Coordinates of C-alpha atoms and ligand atoms in Angstrom, one line a residue:
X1 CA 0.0 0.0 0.0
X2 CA 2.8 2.4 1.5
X3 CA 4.7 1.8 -2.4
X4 CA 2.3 0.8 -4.6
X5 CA -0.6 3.7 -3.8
X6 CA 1.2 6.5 -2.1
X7 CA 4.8 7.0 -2.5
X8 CA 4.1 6.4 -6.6
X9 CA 1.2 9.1 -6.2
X10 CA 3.8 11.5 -4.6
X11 CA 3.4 11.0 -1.0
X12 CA 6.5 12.1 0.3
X13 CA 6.7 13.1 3.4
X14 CA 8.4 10.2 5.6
X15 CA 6.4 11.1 8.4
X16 CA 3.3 10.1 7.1
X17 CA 4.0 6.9 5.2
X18 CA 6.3 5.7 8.5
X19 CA 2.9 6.0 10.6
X20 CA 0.8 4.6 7.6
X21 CA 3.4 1.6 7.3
X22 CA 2.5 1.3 11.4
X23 CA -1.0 1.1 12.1
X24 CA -2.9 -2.0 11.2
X25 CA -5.8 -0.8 8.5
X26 CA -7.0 -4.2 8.3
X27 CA -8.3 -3.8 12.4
X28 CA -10.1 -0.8 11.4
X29 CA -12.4 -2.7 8.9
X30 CA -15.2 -4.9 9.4
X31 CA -13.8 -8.5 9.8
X32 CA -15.6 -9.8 6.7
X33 CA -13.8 -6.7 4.7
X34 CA -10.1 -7.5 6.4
X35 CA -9.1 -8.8 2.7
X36 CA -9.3 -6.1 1.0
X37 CA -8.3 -3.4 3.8
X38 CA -5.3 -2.3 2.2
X39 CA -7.2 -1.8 -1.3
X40 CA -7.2 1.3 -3.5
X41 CA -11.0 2.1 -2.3
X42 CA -12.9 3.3 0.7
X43 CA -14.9 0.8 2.6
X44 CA -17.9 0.4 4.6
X45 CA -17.5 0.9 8.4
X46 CA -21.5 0.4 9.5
X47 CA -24.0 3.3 10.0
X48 CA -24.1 4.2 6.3
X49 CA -20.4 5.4 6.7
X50 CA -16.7 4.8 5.2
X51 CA -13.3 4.8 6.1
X52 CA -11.2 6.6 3.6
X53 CA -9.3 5.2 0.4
X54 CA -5.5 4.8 1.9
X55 CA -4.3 7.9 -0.7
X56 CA -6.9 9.8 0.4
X57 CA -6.0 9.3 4.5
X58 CA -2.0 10.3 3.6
X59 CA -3.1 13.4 1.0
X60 CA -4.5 14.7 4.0
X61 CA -2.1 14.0 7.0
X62 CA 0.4 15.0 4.6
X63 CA -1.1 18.7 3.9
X64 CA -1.6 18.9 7.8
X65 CA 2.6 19.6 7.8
X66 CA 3.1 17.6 11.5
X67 CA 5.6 17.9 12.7
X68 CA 4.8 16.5 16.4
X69 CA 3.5 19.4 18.5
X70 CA 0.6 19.9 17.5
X71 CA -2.9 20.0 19.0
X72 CA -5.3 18.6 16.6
X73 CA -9.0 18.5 16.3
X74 CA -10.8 16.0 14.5
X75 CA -14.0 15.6 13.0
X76 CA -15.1 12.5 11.7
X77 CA -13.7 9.9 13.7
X78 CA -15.6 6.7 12.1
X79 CA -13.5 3.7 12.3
X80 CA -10.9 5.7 14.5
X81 CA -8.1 5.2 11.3
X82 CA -7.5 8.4 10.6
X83 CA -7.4 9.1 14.5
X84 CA -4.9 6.6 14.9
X85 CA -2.6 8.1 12.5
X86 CA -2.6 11.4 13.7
X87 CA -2.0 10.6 17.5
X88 CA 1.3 8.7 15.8
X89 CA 1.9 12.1 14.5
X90 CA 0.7 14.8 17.1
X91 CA 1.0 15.6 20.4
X92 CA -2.8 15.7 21.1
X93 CA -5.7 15.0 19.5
X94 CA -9.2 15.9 20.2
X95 CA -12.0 13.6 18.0
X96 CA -15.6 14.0 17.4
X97 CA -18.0 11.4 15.9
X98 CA -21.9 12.0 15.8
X99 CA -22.8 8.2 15.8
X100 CA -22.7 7.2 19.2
X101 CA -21.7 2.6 18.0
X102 CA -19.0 4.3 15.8
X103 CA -16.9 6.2 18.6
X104 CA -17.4 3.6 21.2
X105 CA -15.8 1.0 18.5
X106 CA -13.1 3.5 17.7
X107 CA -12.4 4.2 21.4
X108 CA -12.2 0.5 21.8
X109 CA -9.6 0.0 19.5
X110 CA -7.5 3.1 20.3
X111 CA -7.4 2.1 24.0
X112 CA -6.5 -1.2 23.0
X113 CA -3.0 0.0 21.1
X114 CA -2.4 2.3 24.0
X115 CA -2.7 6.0 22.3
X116 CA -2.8 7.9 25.5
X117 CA -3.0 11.4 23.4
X118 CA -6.7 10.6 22.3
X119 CA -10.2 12.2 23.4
X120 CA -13.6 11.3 21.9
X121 CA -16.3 13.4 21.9
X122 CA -20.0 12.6 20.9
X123 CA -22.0 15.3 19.2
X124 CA -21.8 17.5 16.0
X125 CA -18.2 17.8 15.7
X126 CA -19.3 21.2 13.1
X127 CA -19.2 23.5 16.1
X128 CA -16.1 22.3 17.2
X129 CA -14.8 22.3 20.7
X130 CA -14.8 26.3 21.6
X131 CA -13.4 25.5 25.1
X132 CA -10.3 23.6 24.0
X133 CA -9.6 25.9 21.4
X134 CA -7.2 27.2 20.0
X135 CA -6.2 24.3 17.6
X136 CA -3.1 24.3 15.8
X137 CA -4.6 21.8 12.8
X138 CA -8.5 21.1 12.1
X139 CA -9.3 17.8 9.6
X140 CA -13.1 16.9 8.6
X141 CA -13.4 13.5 6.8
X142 CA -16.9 14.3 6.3
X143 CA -17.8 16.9 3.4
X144 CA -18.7 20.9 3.9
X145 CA -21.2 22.9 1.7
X146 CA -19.2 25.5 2.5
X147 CA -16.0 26.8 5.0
X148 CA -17.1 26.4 8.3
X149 CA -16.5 29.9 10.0
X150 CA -17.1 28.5 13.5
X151 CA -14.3 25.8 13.2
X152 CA -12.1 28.7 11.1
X153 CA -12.2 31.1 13.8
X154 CA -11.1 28.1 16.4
X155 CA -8.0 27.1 14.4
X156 CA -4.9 28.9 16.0
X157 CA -2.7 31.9 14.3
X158 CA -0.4 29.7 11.2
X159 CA -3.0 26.8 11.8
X160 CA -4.2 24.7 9.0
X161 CA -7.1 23.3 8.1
X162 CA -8.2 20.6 5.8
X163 CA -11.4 19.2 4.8
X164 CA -13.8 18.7 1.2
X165 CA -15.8 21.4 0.4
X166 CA -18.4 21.5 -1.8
X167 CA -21.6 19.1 -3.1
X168 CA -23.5 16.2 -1.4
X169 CA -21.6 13.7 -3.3
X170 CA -18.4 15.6 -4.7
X171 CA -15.8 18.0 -3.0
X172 CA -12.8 19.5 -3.3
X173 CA -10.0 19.2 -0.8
X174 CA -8.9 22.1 0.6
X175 CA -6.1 23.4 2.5
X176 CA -6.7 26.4 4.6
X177 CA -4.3 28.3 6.0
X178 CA -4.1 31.1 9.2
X179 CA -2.0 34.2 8.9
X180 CA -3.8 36.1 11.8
X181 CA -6.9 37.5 10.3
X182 CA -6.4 36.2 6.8
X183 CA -6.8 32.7 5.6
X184 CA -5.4 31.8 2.1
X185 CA -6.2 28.3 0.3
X186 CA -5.0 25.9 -2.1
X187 CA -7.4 23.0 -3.3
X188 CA -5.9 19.4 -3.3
X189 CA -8.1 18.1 -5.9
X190 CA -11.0 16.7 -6.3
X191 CA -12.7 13.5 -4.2
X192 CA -15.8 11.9 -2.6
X193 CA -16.6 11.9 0.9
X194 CA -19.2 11.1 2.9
X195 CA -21.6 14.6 3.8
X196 CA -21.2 15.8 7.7
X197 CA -24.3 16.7 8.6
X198 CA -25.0 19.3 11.8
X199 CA -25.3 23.0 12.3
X200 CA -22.0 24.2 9.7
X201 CA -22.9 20.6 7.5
X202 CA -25.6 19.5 5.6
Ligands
LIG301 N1 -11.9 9.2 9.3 C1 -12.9 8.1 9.3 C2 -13.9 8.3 8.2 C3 -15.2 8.7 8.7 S1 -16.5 9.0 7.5 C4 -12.2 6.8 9.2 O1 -10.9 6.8 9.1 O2 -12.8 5.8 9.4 C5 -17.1 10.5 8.2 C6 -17.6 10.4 9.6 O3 -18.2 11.6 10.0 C7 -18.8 9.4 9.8 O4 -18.4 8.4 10.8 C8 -20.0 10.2 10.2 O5 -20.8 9.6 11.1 C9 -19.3 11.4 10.9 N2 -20.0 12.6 11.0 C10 -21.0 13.1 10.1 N3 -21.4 14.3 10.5 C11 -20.8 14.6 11.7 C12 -20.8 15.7 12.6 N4 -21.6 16.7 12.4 N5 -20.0 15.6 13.7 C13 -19.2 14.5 13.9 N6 -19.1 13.5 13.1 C14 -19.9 13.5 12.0

């Protein structure tokens, strides 16, 4: 997966593939799925939802630039992979998933592993988490019909944020950047993801 779909796409940054290369995708899927975990394709997780295509999981982590301090809010958490990945990655990371089966199985299997820089939260992750912020990196895995101002205005002075924006069904990935009270952006491409739903979704 690490050669074959994401270093030959341009993946690059060591980091990111290191961390990929270490955390088990196939215990993230359902166990009738485990086969094809480390295909070129997102999968079904339960709920209606699915854990991102492998490229798709290090485009991402990759535009987030960590380098290992970072405080990290995520929303999304689903199967708990991309989670995983960033608490190899970040000093903290804060989580929120709005189907209640879905965060207790990914708390499940964080715990298991031992991440000890994880919290889950329950509820629409949209609004964010206004008391813990600032955040130096935001990440939705879940598509935006638009920029969320109330998650923009919790990311921290040279944050980043990255999530699709756009339609129901297709989004563009976007990069967001801080510098103090401008933002400037830089679109990733284009992809499919899963609409968030809640007050800043759909
Ligand atoms: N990153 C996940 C993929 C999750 S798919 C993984 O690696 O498995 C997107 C997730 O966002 C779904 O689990 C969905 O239930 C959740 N979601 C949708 N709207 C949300 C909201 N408003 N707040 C928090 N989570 C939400």
């Amino acid at each position: 997966m690490v050669e074959r779909q994401l270093r030959r796409r341009g993946i690059t940054d060591s980091r990111v593939l290191a961390a990929m290369t270490r955390v088990p995708r196939h215990r993230f899927v359902p166990p009738e799925r485990q086969w094809e975990a480390y295909a070129d394709y997102p999968l079904p997780i339960g709920a209606g939802q699915t854990i991102s295509q492998p490229y798709i999981v290090a485009l991402m982590t990759a535009a987030l630039e960590l380098t290992g301090t970072e405080k990290i809010l995520e929303i999304g958490t689903g199967s708990g992979y991309q989670t995983a990945i960033l608490a190899e990655l970040a000093r903290e990371v804060r989580t929120i998933e709005r189907i209640t089966a879905l965060s207790l199985a990914a708390q499940d299997r964080l715990r298991t592993w031992g991440y000890a820089n994880v919290r889950f939260f329950i509820g629409d992750g949209t609004v964010g988490l206004p008391d813990e912020a600032p955040f130096d990196r935001i990440i939705a895995t879940g598509g935006f019909p638009r920029l969320p101002a109330l998650l923009l205005a919790q990311l921290a002075d040279s944050g980043i944020f990255v999530a699709p924006v756009g339609g129901r069904t297709f989004q563009h990935l976007l990069q967001v950047r801080k510098h103090g009270d401008t933002f400037t952006q830089a679109d990733l491409g284009g992809c499919r993801f899963v609409p968030l739903t809640g007050k800043e979704g759909w």
